[in-house]
Coordinates of C-alpha atoms (C1' of nucleotides) in Angstrom, one line a residue:
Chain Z
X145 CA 108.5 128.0 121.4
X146 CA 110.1 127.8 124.4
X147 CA 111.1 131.6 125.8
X148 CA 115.6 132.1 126.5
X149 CA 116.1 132.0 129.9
X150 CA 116.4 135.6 131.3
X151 CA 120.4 136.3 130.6
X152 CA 120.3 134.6 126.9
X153 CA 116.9 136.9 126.1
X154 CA 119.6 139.3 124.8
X155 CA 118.8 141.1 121.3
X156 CA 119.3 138.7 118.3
X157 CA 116.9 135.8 119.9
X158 CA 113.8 136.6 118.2
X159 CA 115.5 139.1 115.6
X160 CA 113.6 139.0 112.0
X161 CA 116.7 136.9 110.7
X162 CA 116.7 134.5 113.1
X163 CA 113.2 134.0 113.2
X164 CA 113.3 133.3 109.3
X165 CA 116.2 131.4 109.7
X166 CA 114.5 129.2 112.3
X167 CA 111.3 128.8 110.1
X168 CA 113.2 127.9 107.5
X169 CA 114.8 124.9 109.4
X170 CA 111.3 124.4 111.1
X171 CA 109.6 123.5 107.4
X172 CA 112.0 121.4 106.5
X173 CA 114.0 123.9 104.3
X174 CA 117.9 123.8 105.5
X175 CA 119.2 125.5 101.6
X176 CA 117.0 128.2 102.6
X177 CA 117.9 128.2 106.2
X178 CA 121.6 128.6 105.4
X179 CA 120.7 131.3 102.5
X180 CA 119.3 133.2 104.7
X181 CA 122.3 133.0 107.4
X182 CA 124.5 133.7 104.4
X183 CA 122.3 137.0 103.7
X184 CA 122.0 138.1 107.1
X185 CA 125.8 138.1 107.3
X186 CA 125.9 140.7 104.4
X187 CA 123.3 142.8 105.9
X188 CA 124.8 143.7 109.1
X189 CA 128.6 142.9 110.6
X190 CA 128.1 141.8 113.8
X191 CA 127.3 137.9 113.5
X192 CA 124.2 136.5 115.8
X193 CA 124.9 134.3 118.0
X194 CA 121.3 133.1 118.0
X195 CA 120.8 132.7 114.0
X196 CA 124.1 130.7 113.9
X197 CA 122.5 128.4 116.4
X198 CA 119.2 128.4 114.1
X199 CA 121.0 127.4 110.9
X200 CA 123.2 124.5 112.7
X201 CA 119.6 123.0 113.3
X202 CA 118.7 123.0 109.7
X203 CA 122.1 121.2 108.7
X204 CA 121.5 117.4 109.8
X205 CA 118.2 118.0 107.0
X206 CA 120.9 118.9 104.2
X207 CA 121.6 115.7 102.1
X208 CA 123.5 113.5 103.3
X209 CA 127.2 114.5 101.2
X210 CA 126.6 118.2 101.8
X211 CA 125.8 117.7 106.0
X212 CA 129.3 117.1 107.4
X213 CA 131.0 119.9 105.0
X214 CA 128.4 122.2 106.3
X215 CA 128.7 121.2 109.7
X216 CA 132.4 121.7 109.2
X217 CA 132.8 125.2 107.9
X218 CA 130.0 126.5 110.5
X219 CA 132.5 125.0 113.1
X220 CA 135.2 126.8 111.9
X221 CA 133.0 130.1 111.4
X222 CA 132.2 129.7 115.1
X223 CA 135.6 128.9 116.0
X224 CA 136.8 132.2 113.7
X225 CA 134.2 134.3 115.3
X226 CA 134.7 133.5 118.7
X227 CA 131.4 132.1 119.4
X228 CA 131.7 128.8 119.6
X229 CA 131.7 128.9 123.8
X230 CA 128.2 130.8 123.6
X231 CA 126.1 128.5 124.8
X232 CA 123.5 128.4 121.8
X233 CA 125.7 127.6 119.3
X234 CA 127.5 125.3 121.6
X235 CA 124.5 123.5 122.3
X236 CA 123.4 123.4 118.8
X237 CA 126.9 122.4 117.1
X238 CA 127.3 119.6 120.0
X239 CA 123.8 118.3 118.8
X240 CA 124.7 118.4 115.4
X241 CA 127.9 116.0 115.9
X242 CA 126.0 113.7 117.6
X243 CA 123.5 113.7 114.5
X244 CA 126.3 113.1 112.2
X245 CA 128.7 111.2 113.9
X246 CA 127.0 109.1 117.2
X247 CA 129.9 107.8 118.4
X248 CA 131.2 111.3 119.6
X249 CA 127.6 111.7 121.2
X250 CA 128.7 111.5 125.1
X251 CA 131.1 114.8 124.3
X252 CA 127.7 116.7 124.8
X253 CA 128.2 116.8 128.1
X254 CA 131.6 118.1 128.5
X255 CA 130.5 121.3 126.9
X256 CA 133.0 124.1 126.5
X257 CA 131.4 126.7 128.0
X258 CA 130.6 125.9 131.7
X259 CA 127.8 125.1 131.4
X260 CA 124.7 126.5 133.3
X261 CA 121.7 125.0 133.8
X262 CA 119.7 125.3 131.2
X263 CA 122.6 124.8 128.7
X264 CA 122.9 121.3 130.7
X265 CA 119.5 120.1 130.8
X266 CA 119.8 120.9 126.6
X267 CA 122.7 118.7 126.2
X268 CA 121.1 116.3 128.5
X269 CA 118.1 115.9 125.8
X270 CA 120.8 115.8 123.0
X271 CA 122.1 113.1 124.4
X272 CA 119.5 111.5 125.4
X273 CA 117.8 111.8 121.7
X274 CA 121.2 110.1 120.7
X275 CA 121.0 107.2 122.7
X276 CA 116.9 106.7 121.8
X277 CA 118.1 107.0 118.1
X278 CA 121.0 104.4 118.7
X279 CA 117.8 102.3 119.7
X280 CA 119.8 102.1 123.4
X281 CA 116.9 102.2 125.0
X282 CA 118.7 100.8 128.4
X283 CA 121.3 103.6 128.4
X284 CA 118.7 105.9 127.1
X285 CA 116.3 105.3 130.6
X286 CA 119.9 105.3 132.7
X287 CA 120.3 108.8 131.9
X288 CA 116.4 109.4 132.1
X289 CA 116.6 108.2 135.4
X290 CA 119.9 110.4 136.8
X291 CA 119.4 113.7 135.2
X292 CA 119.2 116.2 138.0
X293 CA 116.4 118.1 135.6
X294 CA 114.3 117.0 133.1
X295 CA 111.7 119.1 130.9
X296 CA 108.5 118.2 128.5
X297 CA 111.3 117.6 126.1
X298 CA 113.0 115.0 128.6
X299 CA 109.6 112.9 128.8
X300 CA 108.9 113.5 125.1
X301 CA 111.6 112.0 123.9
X302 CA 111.7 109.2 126.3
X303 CA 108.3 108.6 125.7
X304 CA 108.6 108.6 121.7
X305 CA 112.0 106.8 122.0
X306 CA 109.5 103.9 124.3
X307 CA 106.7 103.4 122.0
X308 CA 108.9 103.0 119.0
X309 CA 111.0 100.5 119.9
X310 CA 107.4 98.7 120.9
X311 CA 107.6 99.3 124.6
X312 CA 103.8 100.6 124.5
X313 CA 102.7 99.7 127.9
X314 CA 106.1 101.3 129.4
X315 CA 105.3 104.4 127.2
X316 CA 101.6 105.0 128.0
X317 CA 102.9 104.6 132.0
X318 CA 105.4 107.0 131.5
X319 CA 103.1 109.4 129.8
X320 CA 100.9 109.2 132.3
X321 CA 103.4 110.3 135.0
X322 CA 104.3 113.3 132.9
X323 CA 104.3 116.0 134.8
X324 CA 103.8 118.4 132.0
X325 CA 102.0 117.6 128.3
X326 CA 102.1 119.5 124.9
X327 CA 101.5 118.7 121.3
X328 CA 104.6 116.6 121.2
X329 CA 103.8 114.4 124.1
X330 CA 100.8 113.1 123.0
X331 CA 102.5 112.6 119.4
X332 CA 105.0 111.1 120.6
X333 CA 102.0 108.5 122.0
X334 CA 100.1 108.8 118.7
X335 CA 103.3 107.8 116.3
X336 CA 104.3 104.8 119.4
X337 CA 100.3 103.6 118.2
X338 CA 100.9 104.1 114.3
X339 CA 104.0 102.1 114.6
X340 CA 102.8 99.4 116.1
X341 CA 99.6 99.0 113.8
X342 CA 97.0 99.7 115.7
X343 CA 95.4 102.7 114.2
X344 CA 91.8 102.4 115.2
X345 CA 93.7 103.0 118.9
X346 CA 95.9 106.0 117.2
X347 CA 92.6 107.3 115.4
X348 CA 90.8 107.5 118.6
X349 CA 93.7 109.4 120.7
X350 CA 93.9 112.0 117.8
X351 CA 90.3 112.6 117.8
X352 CA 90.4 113.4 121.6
X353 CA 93.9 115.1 122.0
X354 CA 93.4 118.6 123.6
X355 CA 96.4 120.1 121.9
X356 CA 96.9 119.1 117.9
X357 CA 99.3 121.0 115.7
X358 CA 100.6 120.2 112.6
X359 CA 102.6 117.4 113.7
X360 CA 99.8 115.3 114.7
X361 CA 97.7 115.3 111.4
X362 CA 100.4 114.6 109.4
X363 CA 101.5 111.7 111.7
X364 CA 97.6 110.5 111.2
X365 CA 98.1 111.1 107.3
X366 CA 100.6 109.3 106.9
X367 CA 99.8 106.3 109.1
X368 CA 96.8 106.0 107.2
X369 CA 98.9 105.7 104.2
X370 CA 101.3 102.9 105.5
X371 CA 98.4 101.4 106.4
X372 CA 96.5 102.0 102.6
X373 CA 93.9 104.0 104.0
X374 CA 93.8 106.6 101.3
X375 CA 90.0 108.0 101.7
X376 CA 91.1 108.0 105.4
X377 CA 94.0 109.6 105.2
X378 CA 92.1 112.1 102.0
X379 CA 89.5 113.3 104.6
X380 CA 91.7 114.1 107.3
X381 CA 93.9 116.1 104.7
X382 CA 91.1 118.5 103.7
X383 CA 90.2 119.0 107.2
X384 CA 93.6 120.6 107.9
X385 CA 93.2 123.8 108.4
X386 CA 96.8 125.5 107.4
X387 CA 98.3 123.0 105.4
X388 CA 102.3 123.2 105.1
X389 CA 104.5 121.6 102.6
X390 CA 105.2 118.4 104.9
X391 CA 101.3 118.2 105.0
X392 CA 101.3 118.2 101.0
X393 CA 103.8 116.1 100.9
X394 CA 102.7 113.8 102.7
X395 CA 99.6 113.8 100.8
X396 CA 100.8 113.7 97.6
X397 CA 103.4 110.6 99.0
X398 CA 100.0 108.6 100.1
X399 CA 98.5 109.0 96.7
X400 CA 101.5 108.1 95.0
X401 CA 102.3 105.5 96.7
X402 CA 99.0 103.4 97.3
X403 CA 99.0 103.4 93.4
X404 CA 96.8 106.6 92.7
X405 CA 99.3 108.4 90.1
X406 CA 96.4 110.7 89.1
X407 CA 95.7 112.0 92.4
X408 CA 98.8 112.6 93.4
X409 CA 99.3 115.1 90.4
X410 CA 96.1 116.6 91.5
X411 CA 97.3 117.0 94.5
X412 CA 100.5 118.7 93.5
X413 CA 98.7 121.1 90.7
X414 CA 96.6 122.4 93.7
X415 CA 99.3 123.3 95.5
X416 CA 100.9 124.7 92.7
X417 CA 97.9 126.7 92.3
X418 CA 98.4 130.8 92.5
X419 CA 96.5 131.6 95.7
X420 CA 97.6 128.6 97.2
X421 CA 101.1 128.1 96.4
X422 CA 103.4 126.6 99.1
X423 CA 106.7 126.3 97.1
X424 CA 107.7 122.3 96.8
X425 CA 111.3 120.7 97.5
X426 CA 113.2 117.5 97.0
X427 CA 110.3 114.9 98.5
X428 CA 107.4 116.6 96.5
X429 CA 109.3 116.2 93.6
X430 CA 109.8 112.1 94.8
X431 CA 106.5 112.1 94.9
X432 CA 105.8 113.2 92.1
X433 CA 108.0 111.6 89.5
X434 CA 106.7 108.3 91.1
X435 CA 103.7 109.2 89.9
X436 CA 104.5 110.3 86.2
X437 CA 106.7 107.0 86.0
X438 CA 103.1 105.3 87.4
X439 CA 101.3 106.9 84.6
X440 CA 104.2 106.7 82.2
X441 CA 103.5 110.3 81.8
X442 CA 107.1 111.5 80.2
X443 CA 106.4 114.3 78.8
X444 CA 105.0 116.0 82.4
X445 CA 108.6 114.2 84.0
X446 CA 110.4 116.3 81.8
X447 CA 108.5 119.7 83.0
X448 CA 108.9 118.5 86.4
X449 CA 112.4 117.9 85.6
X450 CA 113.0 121.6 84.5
X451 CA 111.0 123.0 87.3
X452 CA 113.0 121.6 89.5
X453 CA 115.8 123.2 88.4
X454 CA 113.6 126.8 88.3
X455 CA 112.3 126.7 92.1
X456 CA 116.2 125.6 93.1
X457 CA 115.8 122.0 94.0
X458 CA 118.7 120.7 93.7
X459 CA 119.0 116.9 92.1
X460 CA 120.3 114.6 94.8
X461 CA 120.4 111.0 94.3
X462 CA 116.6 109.6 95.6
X463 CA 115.4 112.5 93.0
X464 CA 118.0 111.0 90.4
X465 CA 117.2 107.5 91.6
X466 CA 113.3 108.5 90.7
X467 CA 114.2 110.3 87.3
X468 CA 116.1 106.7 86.2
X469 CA 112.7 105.0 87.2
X470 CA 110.8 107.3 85.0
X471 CA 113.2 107.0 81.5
X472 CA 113.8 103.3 82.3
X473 CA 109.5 103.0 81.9
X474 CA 109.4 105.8 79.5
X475 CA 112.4 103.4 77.0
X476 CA 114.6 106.5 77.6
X477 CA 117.0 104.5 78.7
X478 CA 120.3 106.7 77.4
X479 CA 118.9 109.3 79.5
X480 CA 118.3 106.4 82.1
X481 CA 122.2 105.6 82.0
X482 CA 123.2 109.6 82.4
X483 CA 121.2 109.6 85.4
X484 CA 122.5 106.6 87.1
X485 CA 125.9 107.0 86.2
X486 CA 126.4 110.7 87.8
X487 CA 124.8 109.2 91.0
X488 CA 126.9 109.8 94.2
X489 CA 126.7 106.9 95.5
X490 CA 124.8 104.0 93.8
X491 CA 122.4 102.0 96.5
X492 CA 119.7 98.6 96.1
X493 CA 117.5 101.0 95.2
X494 CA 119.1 103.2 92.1
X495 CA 120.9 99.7 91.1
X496 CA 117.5 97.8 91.1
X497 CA 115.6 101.0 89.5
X498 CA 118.6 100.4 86.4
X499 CA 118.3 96.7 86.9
X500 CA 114.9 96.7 85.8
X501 CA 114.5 98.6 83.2
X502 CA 117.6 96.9 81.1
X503 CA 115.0 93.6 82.0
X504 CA 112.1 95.7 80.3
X505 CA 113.7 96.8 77.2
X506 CA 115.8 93.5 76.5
X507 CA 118.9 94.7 77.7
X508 CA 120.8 91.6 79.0
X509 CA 124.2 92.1 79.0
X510 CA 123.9 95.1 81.0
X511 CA 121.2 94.3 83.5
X512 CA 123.9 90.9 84.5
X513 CA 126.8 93.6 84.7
X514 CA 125.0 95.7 86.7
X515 CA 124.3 92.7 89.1
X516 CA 127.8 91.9 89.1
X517 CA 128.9 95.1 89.6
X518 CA 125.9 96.0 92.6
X519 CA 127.6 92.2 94.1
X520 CA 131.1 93.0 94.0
X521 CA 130.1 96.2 96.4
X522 CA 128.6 94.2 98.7
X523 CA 125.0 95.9 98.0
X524 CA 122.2 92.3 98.8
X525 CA 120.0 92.4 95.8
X526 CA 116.1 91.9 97.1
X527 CA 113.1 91.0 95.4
X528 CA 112.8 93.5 93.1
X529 CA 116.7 93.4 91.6
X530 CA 115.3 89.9 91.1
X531 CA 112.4 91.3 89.0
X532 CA 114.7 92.9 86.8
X533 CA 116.9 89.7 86.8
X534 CA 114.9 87.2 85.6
X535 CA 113.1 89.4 82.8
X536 CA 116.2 90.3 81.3
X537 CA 116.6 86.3 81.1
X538 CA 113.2 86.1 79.8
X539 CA 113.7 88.8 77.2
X540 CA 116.9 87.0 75.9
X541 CA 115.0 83.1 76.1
X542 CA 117.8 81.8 78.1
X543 CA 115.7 79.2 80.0
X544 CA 118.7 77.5 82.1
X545 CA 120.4 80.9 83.4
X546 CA 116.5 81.8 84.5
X547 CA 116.5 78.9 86.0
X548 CA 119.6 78.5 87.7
X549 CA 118.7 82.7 89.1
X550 CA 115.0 81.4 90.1
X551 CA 116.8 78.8 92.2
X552 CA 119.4 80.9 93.6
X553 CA 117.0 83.4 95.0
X554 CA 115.9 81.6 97.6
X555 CA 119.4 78.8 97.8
X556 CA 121.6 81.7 97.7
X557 CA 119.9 85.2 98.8
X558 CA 117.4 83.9 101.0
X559 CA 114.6 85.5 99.3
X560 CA 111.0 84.3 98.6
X561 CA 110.0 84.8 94.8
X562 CA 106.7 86.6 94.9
X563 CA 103.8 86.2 92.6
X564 CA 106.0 88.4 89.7
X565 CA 108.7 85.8 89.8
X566 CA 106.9 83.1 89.3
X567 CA 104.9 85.0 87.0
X568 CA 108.1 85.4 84.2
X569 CA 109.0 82.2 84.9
X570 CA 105.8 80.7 84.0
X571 CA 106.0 83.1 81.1
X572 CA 109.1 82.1 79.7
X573 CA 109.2 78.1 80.3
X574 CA 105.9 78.6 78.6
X575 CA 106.8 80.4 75.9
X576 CA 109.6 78.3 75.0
X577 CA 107.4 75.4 74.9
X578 CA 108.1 73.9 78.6
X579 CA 104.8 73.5 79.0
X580 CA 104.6 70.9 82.1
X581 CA 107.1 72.5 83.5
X582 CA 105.2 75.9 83.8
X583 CA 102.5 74.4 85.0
X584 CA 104.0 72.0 87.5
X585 CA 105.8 75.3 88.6
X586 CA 102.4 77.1 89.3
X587 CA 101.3 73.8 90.8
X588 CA 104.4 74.3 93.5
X589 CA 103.8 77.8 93.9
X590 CA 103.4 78.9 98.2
X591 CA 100.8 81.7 97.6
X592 CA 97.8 81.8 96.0
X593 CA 98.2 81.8 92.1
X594 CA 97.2 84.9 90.8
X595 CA 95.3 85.4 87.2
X596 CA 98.0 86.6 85.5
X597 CA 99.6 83.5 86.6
X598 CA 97.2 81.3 84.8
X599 CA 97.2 84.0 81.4
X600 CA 100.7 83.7 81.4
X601 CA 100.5 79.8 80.4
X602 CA 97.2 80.4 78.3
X603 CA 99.5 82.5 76.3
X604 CA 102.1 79.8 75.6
X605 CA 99.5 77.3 75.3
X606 CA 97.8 79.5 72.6
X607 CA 102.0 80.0 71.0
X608 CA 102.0 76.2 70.9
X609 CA 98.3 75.4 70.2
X610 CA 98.2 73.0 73.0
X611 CA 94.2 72.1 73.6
X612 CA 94.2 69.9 76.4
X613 CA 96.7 71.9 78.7
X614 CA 95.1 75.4 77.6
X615 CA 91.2 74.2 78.7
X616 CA 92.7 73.5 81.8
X617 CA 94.6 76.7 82.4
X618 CA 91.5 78.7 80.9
X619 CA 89.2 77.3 83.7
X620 CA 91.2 78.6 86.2
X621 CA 91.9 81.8 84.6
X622 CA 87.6 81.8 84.2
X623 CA 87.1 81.5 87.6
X624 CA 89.9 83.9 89.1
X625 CA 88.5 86.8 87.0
X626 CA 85.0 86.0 85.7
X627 CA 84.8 89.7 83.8
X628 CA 87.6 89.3 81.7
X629 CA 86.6 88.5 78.3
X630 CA 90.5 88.4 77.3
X631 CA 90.9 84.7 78.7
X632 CA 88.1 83.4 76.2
X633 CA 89.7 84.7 73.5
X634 CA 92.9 83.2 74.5
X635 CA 90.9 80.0 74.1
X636 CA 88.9 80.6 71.3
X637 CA 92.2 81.4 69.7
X638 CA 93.8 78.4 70.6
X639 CA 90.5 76.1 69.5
X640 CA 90.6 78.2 66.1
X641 CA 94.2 77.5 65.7
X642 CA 93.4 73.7 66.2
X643 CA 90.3 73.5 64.0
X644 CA 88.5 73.2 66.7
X645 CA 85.3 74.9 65.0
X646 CA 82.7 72.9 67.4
X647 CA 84.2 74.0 70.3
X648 CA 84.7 77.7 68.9
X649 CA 81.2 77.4 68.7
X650 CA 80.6 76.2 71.9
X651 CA 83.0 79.3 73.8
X652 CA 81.1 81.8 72.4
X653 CA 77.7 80.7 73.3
X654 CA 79.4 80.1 76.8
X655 CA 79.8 83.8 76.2
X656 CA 76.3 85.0 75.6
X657 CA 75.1 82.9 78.3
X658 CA 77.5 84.5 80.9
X659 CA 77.0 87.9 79.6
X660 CA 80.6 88.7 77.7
X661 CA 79.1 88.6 74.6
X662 CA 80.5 92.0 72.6
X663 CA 83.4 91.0 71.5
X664 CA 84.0 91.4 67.8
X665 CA 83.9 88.1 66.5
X666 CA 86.6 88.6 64.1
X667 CA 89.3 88.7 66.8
X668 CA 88.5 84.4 67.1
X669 CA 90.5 84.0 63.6
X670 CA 92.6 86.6 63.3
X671 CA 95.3 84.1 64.4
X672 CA 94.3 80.9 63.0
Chain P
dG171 C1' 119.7 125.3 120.9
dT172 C1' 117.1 119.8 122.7
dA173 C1' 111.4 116.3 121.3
dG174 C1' 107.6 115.4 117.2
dG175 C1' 105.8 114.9 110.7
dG176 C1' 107.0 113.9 104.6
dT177 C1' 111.9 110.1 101.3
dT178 C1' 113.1 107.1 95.7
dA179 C1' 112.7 100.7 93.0
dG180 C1' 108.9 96.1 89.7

DNA sequence: GTAGGGTTAG
């Protein structure tokens, strides 16, 4: 922390309240930065120029609806209290705007207050930070290169601003003319590496960094994650030494999303844990309800869904969004509807999230209005709105409208049907005894069929007791997953069906001599 | 006060 120049170092800089209030906006915690403010108003009558500038940081982290009315009612506070020409708040409140709303960025400069120089050289970096977040990077290095002072935070930000727009080589040679380093510098170098990919390169600048702080392991943790280095990213986690939420979050975020539901609970119950207890907000609880949806794990979703409410999370819309994943897998999908229909604002996401789970539970009618309606507000529909699409299609057995959505994906929406799509499409051409068609489908396929592929036709070959096609199919579903007894059941099924009884006899000795013998042999007629 | 980390969908 950077000490107030000598005039500013009046009382109220490093006051109890405005170091909580501070901390607060530090770890990521702006209800409880402006909670405090609120409380330290109560406690004593003379308002602190220097907590109001703490709490203005925190208010760009509110979610997004509640931001600009904060923003706004602090402004008038400021304005009411006579404060807003102090140059913390000032600076703090001009930074703020040009958070919220860019376009009023280059007012920084013409600041209220004359400005001295320290106040200027702060709204320099504000505006500079604006620019670099505008992706400007030419406007951004025109300012760089005409301030009359620049500090570590200058360079930082022109060096982070550098390597994440890809400009590596310009970033390493401006961090090597820095005339000053800390922690953030050499982030700011670490994240431009992370970005790019190269995390061997990233890996090797963390482990010899002279200065790390919190910052830079979770910026390793999480690259690791992107990257679905979980054990990576695991080991570096426990070697943290003070571990703060955005460190468990992020932790619990790798887990969850690199498919390891189970862990990520783990992770969250440990840090739920008495003696360790770091109290969680609205991204632990993303986290987490991914993972319960994951597991299908409802009945832990609901707990989480009350302790929300207990620890004062407030349910904004990613948490909602999350919540409609969860009922939609767990069939709740009245609860599901609740959810999505007191959303704020309704995005690809929350519309797919809906989208997907009417295709899972057969619920056509509404998964094509919801299309219609996500269309009509302009919102593109991806690859997963597609998911949704095409099962609800499959559900219903309406082969031609599949079709004519299959088609449009790519004719229309310029998207490229992944494995899944082809997947329900093989599934239900198959299934509704369009058997060539299925297959020549998988035959057209760009990627790599995948087993399930291949079991999807088995199936419908087994449905319509084709022998010929479902020998075929079964080879390649043999070969892509040797282990799985399922596919020579699938087969044995479809030979028992057809009275096939030397060729039954045949599979199952393939069986034994490949080593997938225990299976029951009832299963083989069950069907037939 | 300015830089730097975690964010939901099949």
């Amino acid at each position: 922390m950077r000490a107030p120049p000598a005039a500013a170092a009046a009382a109220g800089f490093n006051s109890p309240w405005t170091l909580a209030i501070r901390a607060a906006a530090d770890q990521g915690r702006p209800r409880r930065a402006v909670a405090l403010y609120l409380s330290s108003l109560r406690a004593s009558h003379r308002p602190c120029p220097f907590a109001l500038a703490a709490v203005l940081k925190s208010v760009p982290r509110l979610p997004a609806h509640d931001a600009r009315p904060a923003a706004a009612s602090l402004h008038a506070h400021l304005l009411r209290l006579g404060l807003l020409s102090h140059p913390y708040p000032h600076a703090a409140l001009a930074h703020l705007y040009s958070r919220l709303l860019p376009a009023h960025a280059p007012d920084l400069l013409d600041g209220a207050p004359a400005l001295r120089r320290h106040s200027l050289l702060v709204a320099s970096n504000s505006l500079l930070a604006s620019r670099l977040r505008a992706g400007d990077i030419p406007a951004a290095r025109a300012l760089f290169d005409t301030m009359p002072a620049r500090d570590v935070v200058s360079w930082n930000s022109m060096v982070a601003g550098l390597a994440k727009a890809g400009h590596l080589d310009e970033a390493i040679e401006l961090f090597g003319q820095m005339p000053e380093r800390n922690a953030a510098s050499w982030n700011a170098l670490l994240c431009g590496f992370i970005a790019q990919g190269q995390l061997a390169r990233a890996r090797e600048l963390f482990e010899r960094m002279p200065v790390r702080n919190n910052v830079s392991w979770i910026t390793m943790i999480s690259g690791y994650s992107k990257a679905g280095d979980v054990q990576a990213a695991a080991d570096l986690f426990e070697r943290m030494e003070s571990k703060d939420l955005y460190a468990w979050n992020a932790m619990i975020a790798c887990y969850a999303q690199n498919g390891c539901a189970q862990e990520a609970l783990g992770i969250f119950n440990r840090m739920m844990k008495p003696h360790v207890w770091v109290l969680p907000n609205e991204k632990t609880f993303s986290s987490v309800i991914s993972a319960c949806s994951q597991l299908g794990d409802l009945t832990f979703g609901l707990w989480v869904e009350s302790f929300m409410g207990s620890v004062g999370v407030e349910l904004d819309d990613h948490l909602r969004t999350a919540l409609v994943d969860l009922y939609t897998k767990s069939g709740r999908m009245d609860r599901a509807f609740d959810l999505f229909r007191g959303l704020r604002m309704r995005d690809l996401v929350s519309y797919s999230a809906m989208i997907v789970g009417c295709g899972m539970h057969g619920k056509l009618s509404e998964a094509v209005g919801l299309f219609k309606e996500m269309s009509d507000a302009k919102i593109d529909p991806n690859a997963v709105t597609f998911v949704g699409l095409l099962s609800a299609y499959s559900h219903a057995g309406l082969v031609e409208e599949a079709r004519a959505c299959f088609a449009s994906m790519s004719s229309k929406y310029r998207i490229n049907p992944t494995v899944e799509h082809y997947t329900i499409m093989v599934d239900l051409l198959g299934r509704n005894g369009k058997l060539d068609e299925a297959f020549q489908l998988i035959m057209q396929m760009p990627m790599r069929p995948h087993a399930s592929v291949w079991g999807a036709l088995l199936l419908a070959c087994r449905l319509h007791t084709n022998v010929e096609l479902g020998e075929i199919v079964a080879s390649k579903c043999f070969e892509l997953e040797p282990e799985e007894t399922g596919y020579y059941i699938l087969l044995g099924n479809i030979y028992a069906q057809a009275k096939k009884w030397e060729k039954v006899k045949r599979l199952r000795n393939l069986m034994v001599e490949r080593g997938l013998s225990k299976v029951p042999g009832s299963s083989w007629v069950q069907v037939a």
